[in-house]
Short mmCIF file of C-alpha atoms in Angstrom, two decimals:
data_model
loop_
_atom_site.label_atom_id
_atom_site.label_comp_id
_atom_site.label_asym_id
_atom_site.label_seq_id
_atom_site.Cartn_x
_atom_site.Cartn_y
_atom_site.Cartn_z
CA UNK A 857 -0.20 -0.24 0.42
CA UNK A 858 1.30 3.23 -1.13
CA UNK A 859 1.85 6.16 1.64
CA UNK A 860 0.65 9.42 0.67
CA UNK A 861 1.57 13.27 2.48
CA UNK A 862 -1.64 15.03 3.30
CA UNK A 863 -4.41 14.38 0.49
CA UNK A 864 -2.22 14.80 -1.96
CA UNK A 865 -2.42 11.48 -4.37
CA UNK A 866 0.86 11.37 -5.63
CA UNK A 867 3.08 8.23 -3.75
CA UNK A 868 5.70 9.20 -1.52
CA UNK A 869 8.62 6.98 -2.78
CA UNK A 870 10.74 5.35 -0.01
CA UNK A 871 14.48 4.86 -0.24
CA UNK A 872 16.69 2.29 1.15
CA UNK A 873 18.76 4.32 3.41
CA UNK A 874 21.95 2.13 3.03
CA UNK A 875 22.43 2.13 -1.17
CA UNK A 876 19.86 4.94 -1.61
CA UNK A 877 17.95 2.33 -4.36
CA UNK A 878 13.78 2.66 -4.41
CA UNK A 879 12.79 0.27 -1.87
CA UNK A 880 10.22 -2.50 -3.67
CA UNK A 881 6.57 -2.21 -2.88
CA UNK A 882 6.96 -4.81 0.18
CA UNK A 883 9.21 -2.74 1.65
CA UNK A 884 13.11 -4.95 0.80
CA UNK A 885 15.67 -3.22 -1.27
CA UNK A 886 16.54 -4.44 -4.66
CA UNK A 887 20.14 -4.30 -4.40
CA UNK A 888 21.24 -8.20 -4.04
CA UNK A 889 22.75 -8.27 -0.51
CA UNK A 890 22.30 -5.41 0.80
CA UNK A 891 22.54 -5.07 4.44
CA UNK A 892 18.95 -3.57 4.21
CA UNK A 893 17.03 -7.09 3.49
CA UNK A 894 19.24 -9.05 6.43
CA UNK A 895 18.21 -6.31 8.91
CA UNK A 896 14.65 -6.78 7.68
CA UNK A 897 14.92 -10.25 8.31
CA UNK A 898 16.05 -10.04 11.83
CA UNK A 899 13.05 -7.09 13.14
CA UNK A 900 10.80 -10.05 11.36
CA UNK A 901 12.38 -12.87 13.10
CA UNK A 902 12.39 -10.58 16.86
CA UNK A 903 8.58 -9.96 15.98
CA UNK A 904 7.53 -13.50 15.18
CA UNK A 905 9.46 -15.09 18.38
CA UNK A 906 8.25 -12.83 20.70
CA UNK A 907 11.70 -11.73 21.83
CA UNK A 908 13.00 -8.67 23.51
CA UNK A 909 15.86 -7.13 24.63
CA UNK A 910 16.30 -6.47 27.97
#
């Protein structure tokens, strides 16, 4: 689902904060081996396992 600013119907482009590529619609980076995707995998693992840091 694209994000919009205010009442605008123009979608906001989201960029990878590590390599500055435009992110895919699912939030992943299209650059092979980008650390962004590895970090997203870790966040998903933490969310699904229910672990929290002290």
